[in-house]
mmCIF file of N, CA and C in Angstrom:
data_model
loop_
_atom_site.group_PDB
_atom_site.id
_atom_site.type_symbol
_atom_site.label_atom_id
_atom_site.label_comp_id
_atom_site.label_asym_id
_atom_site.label_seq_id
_atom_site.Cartn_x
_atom_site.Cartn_y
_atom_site.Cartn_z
ATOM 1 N N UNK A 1 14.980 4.601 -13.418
ATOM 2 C CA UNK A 1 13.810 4.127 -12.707
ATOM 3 C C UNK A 1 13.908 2.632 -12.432
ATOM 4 N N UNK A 2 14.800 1.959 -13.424
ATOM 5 C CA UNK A 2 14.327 0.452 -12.967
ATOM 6 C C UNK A 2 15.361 0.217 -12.067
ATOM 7 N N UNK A 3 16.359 0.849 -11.562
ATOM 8 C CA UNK A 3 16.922 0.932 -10.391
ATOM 9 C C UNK A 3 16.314 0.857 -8.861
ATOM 10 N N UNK A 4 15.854 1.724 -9.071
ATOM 11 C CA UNK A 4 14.622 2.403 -8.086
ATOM 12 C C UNK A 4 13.751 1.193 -7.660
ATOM 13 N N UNK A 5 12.775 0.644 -9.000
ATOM 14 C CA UNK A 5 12.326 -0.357 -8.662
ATOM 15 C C UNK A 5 12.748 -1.689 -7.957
ATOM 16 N N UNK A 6 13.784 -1.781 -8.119
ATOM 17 C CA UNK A 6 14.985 -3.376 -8.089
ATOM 18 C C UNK A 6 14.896 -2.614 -6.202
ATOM 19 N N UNK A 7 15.912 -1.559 -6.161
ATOM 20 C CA UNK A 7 15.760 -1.430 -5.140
ATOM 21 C C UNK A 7 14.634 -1.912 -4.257
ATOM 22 N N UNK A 8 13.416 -1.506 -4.779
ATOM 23 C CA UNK A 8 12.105 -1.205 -3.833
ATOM 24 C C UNK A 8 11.815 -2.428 -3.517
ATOM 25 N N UNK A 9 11.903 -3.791 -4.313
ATOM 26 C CA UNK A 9 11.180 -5.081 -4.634
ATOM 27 C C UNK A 9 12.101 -5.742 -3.537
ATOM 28 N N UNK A 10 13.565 -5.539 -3.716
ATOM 29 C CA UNK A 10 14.700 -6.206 -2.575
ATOM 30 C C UNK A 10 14.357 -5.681 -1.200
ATOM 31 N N UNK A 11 14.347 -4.319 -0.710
ATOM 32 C CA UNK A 11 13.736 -4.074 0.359
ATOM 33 C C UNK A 11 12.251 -4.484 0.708
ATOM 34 N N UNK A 12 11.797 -4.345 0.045
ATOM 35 C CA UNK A 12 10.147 -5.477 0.220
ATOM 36 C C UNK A 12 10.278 -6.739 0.620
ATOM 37 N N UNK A 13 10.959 -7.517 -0.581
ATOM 38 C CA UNK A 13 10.878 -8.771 0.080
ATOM 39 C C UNK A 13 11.900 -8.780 1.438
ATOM 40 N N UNK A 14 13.057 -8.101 1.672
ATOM 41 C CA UNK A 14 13.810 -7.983 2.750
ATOM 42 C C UNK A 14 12.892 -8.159 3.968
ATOM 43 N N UNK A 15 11.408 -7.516 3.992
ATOM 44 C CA UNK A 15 11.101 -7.007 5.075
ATOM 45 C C UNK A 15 10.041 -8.140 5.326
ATOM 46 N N UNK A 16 9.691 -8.924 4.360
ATOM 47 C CA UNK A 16 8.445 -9.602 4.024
ATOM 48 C C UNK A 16 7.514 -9.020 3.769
ATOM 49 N N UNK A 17 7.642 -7.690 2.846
ATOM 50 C CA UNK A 17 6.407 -7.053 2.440
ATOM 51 C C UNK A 17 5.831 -7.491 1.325
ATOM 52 N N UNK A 18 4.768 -7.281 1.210
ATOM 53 C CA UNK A 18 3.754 -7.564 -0.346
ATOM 54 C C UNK A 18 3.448 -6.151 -1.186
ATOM 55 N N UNK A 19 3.926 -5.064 -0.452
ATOM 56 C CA UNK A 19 3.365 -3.779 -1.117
ATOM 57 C C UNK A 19 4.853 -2.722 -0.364
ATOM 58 N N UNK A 20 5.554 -1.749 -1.427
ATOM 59 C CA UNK A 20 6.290 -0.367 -0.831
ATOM 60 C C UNK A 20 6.323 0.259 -1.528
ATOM 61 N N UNK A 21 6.243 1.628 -0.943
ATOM 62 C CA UNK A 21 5.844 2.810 -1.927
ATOM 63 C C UNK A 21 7.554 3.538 -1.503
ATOM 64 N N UNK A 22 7.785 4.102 -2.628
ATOM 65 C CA UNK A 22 9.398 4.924 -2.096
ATOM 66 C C UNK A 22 8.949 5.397 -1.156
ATOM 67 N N UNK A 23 8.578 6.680 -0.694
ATOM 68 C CA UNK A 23 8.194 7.487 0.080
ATOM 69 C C UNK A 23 8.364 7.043 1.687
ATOM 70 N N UNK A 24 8.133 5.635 1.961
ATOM 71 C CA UNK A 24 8.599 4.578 3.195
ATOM 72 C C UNK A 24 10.123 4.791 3.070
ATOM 73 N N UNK A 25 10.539 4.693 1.968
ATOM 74 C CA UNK A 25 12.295 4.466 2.288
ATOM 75 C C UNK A 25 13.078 5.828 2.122
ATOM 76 N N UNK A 26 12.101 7.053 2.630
ATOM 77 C CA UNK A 26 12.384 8.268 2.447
ATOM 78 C C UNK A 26 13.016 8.880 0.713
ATOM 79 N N UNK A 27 12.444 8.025 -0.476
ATOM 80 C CA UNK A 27 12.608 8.686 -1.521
ATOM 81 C C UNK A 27 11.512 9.380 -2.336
ATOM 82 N N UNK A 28 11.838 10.318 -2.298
ATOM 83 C CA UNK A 28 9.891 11.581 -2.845
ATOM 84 C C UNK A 28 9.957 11.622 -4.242
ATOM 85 N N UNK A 29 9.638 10.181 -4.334
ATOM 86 C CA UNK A 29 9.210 10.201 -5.942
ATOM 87 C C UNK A 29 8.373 9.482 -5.784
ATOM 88 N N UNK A 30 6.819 8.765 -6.607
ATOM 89 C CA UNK A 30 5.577 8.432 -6.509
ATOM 90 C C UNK A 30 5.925 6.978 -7.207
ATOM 91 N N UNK A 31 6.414 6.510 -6.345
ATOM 92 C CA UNK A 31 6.635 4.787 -7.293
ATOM 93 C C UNK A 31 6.426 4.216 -5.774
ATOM 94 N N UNK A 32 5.820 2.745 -6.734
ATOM 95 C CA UNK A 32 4.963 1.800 -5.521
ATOM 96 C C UNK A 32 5.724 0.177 -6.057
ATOM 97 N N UNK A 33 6.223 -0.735 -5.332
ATOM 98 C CA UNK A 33 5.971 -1.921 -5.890
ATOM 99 C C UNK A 33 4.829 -2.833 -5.048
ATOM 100 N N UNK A 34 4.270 -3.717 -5.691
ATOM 101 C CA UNK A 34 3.463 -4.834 -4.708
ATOM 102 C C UNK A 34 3.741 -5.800 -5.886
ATOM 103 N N UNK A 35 4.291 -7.172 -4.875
ATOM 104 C CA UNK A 35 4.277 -8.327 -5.173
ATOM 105 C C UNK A 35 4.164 -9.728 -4.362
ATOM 106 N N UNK A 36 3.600 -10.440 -5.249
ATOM 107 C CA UNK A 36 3.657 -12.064 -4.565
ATOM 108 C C UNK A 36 3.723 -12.961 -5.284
ATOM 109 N N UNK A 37 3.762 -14.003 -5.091
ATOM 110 C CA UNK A 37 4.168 -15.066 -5.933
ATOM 111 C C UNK A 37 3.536 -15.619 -7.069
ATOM 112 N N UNK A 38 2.218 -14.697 -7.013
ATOM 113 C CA UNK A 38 0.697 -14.414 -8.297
ATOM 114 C C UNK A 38 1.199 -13.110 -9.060
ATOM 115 N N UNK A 39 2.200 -12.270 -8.868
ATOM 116 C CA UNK A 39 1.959 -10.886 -9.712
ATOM 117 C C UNK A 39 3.154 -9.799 -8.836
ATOM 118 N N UNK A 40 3.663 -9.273 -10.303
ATOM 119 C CA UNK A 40 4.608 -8.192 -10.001
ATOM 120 C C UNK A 40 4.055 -7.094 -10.353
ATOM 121 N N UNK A 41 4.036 -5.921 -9.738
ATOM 122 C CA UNK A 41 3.711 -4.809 -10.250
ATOM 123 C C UNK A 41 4.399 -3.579 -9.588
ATOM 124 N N UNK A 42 4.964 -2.686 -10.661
ATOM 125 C CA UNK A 42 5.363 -1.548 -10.687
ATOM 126 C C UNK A 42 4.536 -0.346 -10.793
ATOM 127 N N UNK A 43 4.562 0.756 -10.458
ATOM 128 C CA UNK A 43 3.746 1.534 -10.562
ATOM 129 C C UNK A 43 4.220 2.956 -10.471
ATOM 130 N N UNK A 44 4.634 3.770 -11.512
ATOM 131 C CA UNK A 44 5.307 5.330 -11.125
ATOM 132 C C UNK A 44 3.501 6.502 -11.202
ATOM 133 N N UNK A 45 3.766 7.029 -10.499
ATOM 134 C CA UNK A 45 3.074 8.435 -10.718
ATOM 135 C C UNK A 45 1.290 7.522 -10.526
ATOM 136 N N UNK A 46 0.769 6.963 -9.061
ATOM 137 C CA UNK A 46 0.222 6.057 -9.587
ATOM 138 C C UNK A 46 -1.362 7.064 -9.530
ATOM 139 N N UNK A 47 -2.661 6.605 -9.641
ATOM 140 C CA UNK A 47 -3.481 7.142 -9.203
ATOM 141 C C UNK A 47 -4.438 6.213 -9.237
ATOM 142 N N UNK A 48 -5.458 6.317 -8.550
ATOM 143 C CA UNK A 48 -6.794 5.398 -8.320
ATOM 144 C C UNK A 48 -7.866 6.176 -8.811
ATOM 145 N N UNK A 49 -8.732 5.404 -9.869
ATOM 146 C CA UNK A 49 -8.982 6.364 -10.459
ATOM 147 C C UNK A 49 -10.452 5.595 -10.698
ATOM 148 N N UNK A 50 -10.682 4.656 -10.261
ATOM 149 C CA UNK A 50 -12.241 4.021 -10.393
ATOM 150 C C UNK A 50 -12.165 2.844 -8.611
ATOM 151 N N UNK A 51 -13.213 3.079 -7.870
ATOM 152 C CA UNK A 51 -13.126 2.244 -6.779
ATOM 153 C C UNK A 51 -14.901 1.994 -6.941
ATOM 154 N N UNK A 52 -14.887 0.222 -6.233
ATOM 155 C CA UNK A 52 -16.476 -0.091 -6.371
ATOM 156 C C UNK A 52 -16.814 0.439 -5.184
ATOM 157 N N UNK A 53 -18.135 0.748 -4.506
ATOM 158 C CA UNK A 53 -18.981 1.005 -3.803
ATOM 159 C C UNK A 53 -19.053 -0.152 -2.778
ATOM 160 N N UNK A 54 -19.090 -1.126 -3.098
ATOM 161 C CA UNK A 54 -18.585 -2.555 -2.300
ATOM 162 C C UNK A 54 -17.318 -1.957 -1.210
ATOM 163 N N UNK A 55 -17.680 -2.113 0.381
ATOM 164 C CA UNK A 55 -16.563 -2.536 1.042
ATOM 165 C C UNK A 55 -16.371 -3.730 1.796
ATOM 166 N N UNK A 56 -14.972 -3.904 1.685
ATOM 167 C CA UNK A 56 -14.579 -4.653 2.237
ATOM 168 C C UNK A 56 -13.922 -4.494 3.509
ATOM 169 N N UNK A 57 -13.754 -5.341 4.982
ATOM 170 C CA UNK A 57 -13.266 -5.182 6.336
ATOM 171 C C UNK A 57 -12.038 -6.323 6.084
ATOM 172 N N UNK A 58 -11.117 -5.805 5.803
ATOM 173 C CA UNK A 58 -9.987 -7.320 6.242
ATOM 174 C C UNK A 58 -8.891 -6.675 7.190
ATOM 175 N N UNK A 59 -8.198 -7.037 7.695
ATOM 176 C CA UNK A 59 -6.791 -6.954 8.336
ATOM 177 C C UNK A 59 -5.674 -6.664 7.585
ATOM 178 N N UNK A 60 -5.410 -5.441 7.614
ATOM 179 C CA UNK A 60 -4.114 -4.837 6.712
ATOM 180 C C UNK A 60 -3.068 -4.705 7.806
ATOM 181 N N UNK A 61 -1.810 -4.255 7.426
ATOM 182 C CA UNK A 61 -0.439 -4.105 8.019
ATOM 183 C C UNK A 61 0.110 -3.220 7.135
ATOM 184 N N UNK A 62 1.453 -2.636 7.793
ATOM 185 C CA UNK A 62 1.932 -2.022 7.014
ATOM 186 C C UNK A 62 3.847 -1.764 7.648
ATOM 187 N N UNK A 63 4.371 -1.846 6.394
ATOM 188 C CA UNK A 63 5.540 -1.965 6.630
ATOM 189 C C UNK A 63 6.072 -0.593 7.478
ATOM 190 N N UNK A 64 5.264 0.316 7.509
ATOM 191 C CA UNK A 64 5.613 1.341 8.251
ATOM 192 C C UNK A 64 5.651 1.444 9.795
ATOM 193 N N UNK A 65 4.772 0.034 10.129
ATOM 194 C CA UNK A 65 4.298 -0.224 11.541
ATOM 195 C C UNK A 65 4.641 -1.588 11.563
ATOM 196 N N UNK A 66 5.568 -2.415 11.624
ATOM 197 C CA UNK A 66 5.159 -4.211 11.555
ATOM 198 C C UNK A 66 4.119 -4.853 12.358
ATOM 199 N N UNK A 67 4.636 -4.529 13.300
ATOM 200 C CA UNK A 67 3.426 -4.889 14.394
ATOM 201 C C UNK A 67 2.398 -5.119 14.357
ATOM 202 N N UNK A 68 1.770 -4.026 13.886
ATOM 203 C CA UNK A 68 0.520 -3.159 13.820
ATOM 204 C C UNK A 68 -0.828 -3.817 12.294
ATOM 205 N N UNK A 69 -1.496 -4.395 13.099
ATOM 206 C CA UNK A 69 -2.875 -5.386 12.232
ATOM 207 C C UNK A 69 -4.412 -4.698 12.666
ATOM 208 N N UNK A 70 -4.950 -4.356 11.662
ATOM 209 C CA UNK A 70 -6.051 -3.821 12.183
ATOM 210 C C UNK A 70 -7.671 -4.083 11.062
ATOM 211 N N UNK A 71 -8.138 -4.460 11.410
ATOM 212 C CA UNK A 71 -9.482 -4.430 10.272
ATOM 213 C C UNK A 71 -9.776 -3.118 9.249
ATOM 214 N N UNK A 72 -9.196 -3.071 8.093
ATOM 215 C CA UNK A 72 -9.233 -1.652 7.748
ATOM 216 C C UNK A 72 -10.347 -1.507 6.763
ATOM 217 N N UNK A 73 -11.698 -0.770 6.502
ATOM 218 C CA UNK A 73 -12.309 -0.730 5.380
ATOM 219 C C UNK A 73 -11.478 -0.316 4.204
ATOM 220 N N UNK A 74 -12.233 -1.193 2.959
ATOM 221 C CA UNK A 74 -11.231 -0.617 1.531
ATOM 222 C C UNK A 74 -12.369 -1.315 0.585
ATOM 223 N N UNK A 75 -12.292 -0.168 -0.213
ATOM 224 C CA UNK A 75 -13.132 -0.868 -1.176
ATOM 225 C C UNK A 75 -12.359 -1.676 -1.974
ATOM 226 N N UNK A 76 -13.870 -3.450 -2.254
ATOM 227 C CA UNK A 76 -13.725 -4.117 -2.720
ATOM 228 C C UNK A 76 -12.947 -4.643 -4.550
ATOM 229 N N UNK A 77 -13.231 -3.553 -5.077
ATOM 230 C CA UNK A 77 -12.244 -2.958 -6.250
ATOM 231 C C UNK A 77 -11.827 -1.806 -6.884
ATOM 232 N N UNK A 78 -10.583 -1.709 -7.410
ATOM 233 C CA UNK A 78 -10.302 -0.508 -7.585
ATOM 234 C C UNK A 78 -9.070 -0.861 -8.758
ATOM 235 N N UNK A 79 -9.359 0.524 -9.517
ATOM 236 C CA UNK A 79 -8.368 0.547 -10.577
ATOM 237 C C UNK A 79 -7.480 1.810 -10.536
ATOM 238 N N UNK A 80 -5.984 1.451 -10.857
ATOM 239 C CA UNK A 80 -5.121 2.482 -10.498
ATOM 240 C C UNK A 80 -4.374 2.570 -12.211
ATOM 241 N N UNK A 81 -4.053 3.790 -12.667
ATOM 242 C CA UNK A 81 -3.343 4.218 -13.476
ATOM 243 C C UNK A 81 -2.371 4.693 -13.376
ATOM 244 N N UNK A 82 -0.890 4.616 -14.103
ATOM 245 C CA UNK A 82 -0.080 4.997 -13.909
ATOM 246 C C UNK A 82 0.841 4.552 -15.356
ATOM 247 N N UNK A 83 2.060 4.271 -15.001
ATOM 248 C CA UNK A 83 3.483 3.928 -15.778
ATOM 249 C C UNK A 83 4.168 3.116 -15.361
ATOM 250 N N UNK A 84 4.567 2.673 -16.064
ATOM 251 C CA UNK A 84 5.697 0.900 -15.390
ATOM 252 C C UNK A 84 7.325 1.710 -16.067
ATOM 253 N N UNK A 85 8.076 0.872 -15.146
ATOM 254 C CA UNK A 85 9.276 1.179 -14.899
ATOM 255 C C UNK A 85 9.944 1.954 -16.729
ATOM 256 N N UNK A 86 9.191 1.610 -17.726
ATOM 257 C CA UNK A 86 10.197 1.576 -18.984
ATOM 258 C C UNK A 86 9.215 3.604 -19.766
ATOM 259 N N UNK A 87 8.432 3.994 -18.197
ATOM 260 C CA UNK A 87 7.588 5.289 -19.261
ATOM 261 C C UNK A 87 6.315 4.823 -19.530
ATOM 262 N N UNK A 88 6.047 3.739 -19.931
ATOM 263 C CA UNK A 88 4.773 3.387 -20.745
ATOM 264 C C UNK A 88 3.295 3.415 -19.593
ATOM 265 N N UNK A 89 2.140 3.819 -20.365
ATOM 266 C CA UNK A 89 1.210 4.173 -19.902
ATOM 267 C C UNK A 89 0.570 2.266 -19.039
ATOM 268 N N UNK A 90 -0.082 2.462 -17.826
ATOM 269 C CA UNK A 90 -0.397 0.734 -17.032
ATOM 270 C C UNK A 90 -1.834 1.450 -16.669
ATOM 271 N N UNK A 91 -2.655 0.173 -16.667
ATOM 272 C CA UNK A 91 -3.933 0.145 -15.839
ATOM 273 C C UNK A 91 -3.984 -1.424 -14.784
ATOM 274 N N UNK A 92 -4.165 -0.861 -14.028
ATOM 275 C CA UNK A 92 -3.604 -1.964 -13.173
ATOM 276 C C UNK A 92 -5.581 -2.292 -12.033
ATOM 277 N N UNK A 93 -6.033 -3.362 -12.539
ATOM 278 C CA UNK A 93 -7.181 -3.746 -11.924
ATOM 279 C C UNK A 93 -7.398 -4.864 -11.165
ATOM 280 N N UNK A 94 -7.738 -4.707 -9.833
ATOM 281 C CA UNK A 94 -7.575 -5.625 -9.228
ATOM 282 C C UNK A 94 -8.868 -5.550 -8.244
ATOM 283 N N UNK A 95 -9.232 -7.075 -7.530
ATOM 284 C CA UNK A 95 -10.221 -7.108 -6.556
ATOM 285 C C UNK A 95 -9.795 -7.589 -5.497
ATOM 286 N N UNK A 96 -10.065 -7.466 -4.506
ATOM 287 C CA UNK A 96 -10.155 -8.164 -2.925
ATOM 288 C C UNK A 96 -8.659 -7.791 -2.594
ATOM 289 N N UNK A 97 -7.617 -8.561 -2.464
ATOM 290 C CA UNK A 97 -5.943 -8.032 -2.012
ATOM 291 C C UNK A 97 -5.531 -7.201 -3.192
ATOM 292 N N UNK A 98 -5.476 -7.359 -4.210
ATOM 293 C CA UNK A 98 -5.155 -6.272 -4.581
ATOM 294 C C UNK A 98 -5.603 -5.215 -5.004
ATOM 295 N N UNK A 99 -7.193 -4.905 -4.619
ATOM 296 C CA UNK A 99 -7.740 -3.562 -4.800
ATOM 297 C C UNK A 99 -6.476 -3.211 -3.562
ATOM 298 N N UNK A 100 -6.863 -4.137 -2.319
ATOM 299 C CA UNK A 100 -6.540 -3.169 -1.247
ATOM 300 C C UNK A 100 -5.166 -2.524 -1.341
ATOM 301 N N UNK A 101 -3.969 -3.438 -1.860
ATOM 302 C CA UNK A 101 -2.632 -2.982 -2.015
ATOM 303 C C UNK A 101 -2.831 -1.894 -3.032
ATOM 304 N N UNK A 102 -3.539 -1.888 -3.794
ATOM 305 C CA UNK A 102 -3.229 -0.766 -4.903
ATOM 306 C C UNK A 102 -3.830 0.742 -3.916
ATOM 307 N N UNK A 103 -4.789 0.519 -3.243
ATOM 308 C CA UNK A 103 -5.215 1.677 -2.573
ATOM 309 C C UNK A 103 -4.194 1.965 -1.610
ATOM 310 N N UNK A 104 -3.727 1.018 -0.804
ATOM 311 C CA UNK A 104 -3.083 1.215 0.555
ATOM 312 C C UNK A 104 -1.479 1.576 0.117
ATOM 313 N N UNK A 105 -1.031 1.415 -1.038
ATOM 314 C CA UNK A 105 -0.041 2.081 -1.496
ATOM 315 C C UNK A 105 0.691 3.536 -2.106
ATOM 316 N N UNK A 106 -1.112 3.347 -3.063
ATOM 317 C CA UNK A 106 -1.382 4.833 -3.583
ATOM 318 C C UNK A 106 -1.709 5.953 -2.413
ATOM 319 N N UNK A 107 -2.036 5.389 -1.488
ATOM 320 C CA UNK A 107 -2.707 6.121 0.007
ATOM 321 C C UNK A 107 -1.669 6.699 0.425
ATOM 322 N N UNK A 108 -0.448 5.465 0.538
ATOM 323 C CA UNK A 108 0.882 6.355 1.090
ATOM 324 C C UNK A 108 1.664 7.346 0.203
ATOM 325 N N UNK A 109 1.588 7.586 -0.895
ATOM 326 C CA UNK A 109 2.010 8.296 -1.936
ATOM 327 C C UNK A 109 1.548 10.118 -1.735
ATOM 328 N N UNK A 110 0.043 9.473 -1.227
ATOM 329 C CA UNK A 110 -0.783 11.072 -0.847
ATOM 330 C C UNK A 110 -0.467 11.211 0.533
ATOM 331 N N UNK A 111 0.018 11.023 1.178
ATOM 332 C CA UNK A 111 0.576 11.287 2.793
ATOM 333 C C UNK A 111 -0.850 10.640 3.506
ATOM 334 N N UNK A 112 -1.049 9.452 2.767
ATOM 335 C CA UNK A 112 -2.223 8.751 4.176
ATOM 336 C C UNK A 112 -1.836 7.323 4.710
ATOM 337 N N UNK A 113 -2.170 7.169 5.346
ATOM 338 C CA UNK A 113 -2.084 5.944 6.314
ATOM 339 C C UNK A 113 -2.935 4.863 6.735
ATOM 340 N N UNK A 114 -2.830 3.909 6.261
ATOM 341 C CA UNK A 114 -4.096 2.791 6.677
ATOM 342 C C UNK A 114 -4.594 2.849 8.190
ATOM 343 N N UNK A 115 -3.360 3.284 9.102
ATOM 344 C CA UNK A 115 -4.592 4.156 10.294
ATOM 345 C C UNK A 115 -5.123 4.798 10.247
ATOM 346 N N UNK A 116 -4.924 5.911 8.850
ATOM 347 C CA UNK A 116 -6.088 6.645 9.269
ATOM 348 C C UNK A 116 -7.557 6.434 8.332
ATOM 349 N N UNK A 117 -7.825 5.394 8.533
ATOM 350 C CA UNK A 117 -8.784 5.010 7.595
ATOM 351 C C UNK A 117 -9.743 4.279 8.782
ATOM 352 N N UNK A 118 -8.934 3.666 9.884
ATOM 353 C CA UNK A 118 -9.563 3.349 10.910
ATOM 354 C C UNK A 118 -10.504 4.089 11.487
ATOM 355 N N UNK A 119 -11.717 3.273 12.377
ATOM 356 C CA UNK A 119 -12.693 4.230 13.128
ATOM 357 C C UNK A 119 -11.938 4.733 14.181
ATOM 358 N N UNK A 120 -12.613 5.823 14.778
ATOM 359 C CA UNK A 120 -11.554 6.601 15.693
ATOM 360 C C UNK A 120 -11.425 5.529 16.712
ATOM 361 N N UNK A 121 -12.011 4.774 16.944
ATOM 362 C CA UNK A 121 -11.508 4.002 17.959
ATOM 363 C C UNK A 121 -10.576 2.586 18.611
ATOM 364 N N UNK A 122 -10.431 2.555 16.796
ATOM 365 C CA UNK A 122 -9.475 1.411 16.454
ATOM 366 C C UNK A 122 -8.117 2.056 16.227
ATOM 367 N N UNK A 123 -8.210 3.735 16.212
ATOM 368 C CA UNK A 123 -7.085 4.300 15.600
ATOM 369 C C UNK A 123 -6.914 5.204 16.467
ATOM 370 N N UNK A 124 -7.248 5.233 17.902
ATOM 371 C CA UNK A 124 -6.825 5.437 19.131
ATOM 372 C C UNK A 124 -5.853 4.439 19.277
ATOM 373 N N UNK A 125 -6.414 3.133 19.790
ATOM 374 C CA UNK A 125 -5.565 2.278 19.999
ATOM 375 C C UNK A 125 -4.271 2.067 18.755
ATOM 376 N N UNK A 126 -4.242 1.676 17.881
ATOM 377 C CA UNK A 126 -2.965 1.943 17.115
ATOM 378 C C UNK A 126 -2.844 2.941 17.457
ATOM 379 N N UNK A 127 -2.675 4.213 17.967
ATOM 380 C CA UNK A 127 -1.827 5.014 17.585
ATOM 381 C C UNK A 127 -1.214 4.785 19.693
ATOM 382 N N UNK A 128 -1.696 4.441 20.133
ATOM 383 C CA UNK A 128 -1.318 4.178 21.768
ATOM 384 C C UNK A 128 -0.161 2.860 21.593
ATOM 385 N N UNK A 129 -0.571 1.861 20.579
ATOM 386 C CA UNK A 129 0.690 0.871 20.454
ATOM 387 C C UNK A 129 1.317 1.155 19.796
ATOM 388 N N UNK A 130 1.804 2.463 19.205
ATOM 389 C CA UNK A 130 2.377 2.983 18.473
ATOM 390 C C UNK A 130 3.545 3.638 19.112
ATOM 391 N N UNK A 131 2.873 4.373 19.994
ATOM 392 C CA UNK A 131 3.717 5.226 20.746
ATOM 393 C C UNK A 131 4.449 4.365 21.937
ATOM 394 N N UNK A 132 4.167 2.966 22.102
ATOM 395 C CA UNK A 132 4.271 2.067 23.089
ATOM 396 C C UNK A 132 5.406 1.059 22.613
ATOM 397 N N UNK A 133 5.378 1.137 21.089
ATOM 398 C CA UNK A 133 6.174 0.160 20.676
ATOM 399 C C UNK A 133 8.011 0.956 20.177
ATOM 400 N N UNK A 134 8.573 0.065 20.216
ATOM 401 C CA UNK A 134 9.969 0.335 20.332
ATOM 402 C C UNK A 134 10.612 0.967 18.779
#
C-alpha cells in the first residue's frame, strides 16, 4: 500500500493536484491522497461518515477535468473514516477545503463526480465544455 500511495502523491503533485483518488489513475482500490503544504493525508477504504448541515458554494476542479471550475455546493464540515497506509484505523476532520477534498474524493471512490453535484444548469454547461474540450 505505501507504494500505491507514493505513487498517488507523485502523480498529484505531477498534475498540480491537492486531492487523487486511485480510481482516476484507473486502479479499483478505495485509496485517496490530498495534500498541501498544511497536511498530508492518506486514506484507504475511506467513508464520510458525519457532514454539517452548513453549506458551502466555492469553486472546485478536478483532476479528471483540468479545465473545468464550477461553484460546487459541499457541506461546510465533514468527517471521513478510514486507514492510513500502515492498516491502522484514521479519523480524518476537517472544515471549509478540506471538508470539501475529503468529500470530493470520497465522492469519486463511489462513482460520483463534482459535476454531478451541480444544478442542472451549471452541469449542462460542464458537461457541453466537456464534450468541447480536447
Amino acid at each position: 500500500m505505501k507504494n500505491l500511495v507514493a505513487r498517488l502523491k507523485m502523480t498529484m503533485k505531477l498534475y498540480n493536484g491537492v486531492g487523487l483518488s486511485a480510481n482516476q489513475c484507473g486502479i479499483m482500490q478505495r485509496v485517496f491522497v490530498i495534500g498541501t503544504e498544511h497536511f498530508q493525508i492518506a486514506c484507504i477504504n475511506p467513508k464520510v461518515v458525519a457532514q454539517s448541515e452548513e453549506i458551502s458554494k466555492d469553486n472546485e476542479g478536478c483532476l479528471s477535468f483540468p479545465e473545468l471550475r464550477y461553484e460546487t455546493p459541499r457541506a461546510m464540515r465533514a468527517v471521513a473514516q478510514g486507514f492510513n497506509m500502515y492498516g491502522e484505523p484514521i479519523t480524518v476532520e476537517g472544515t471549509e477545503f478540506l471538508a470539501r477534498a475529503l468529500q470530493h474524493e470520497t465522492d469519486h471512490l463511489n462513482g460520483i463526480l463534482f459535476i454531478d453535484k451541480l444544478s442542472p444548469e451549471d452541469r449542462k454547461l460542464a458537461m457541453k465544455e466537456i464534450r468541447e474540450s480536447e
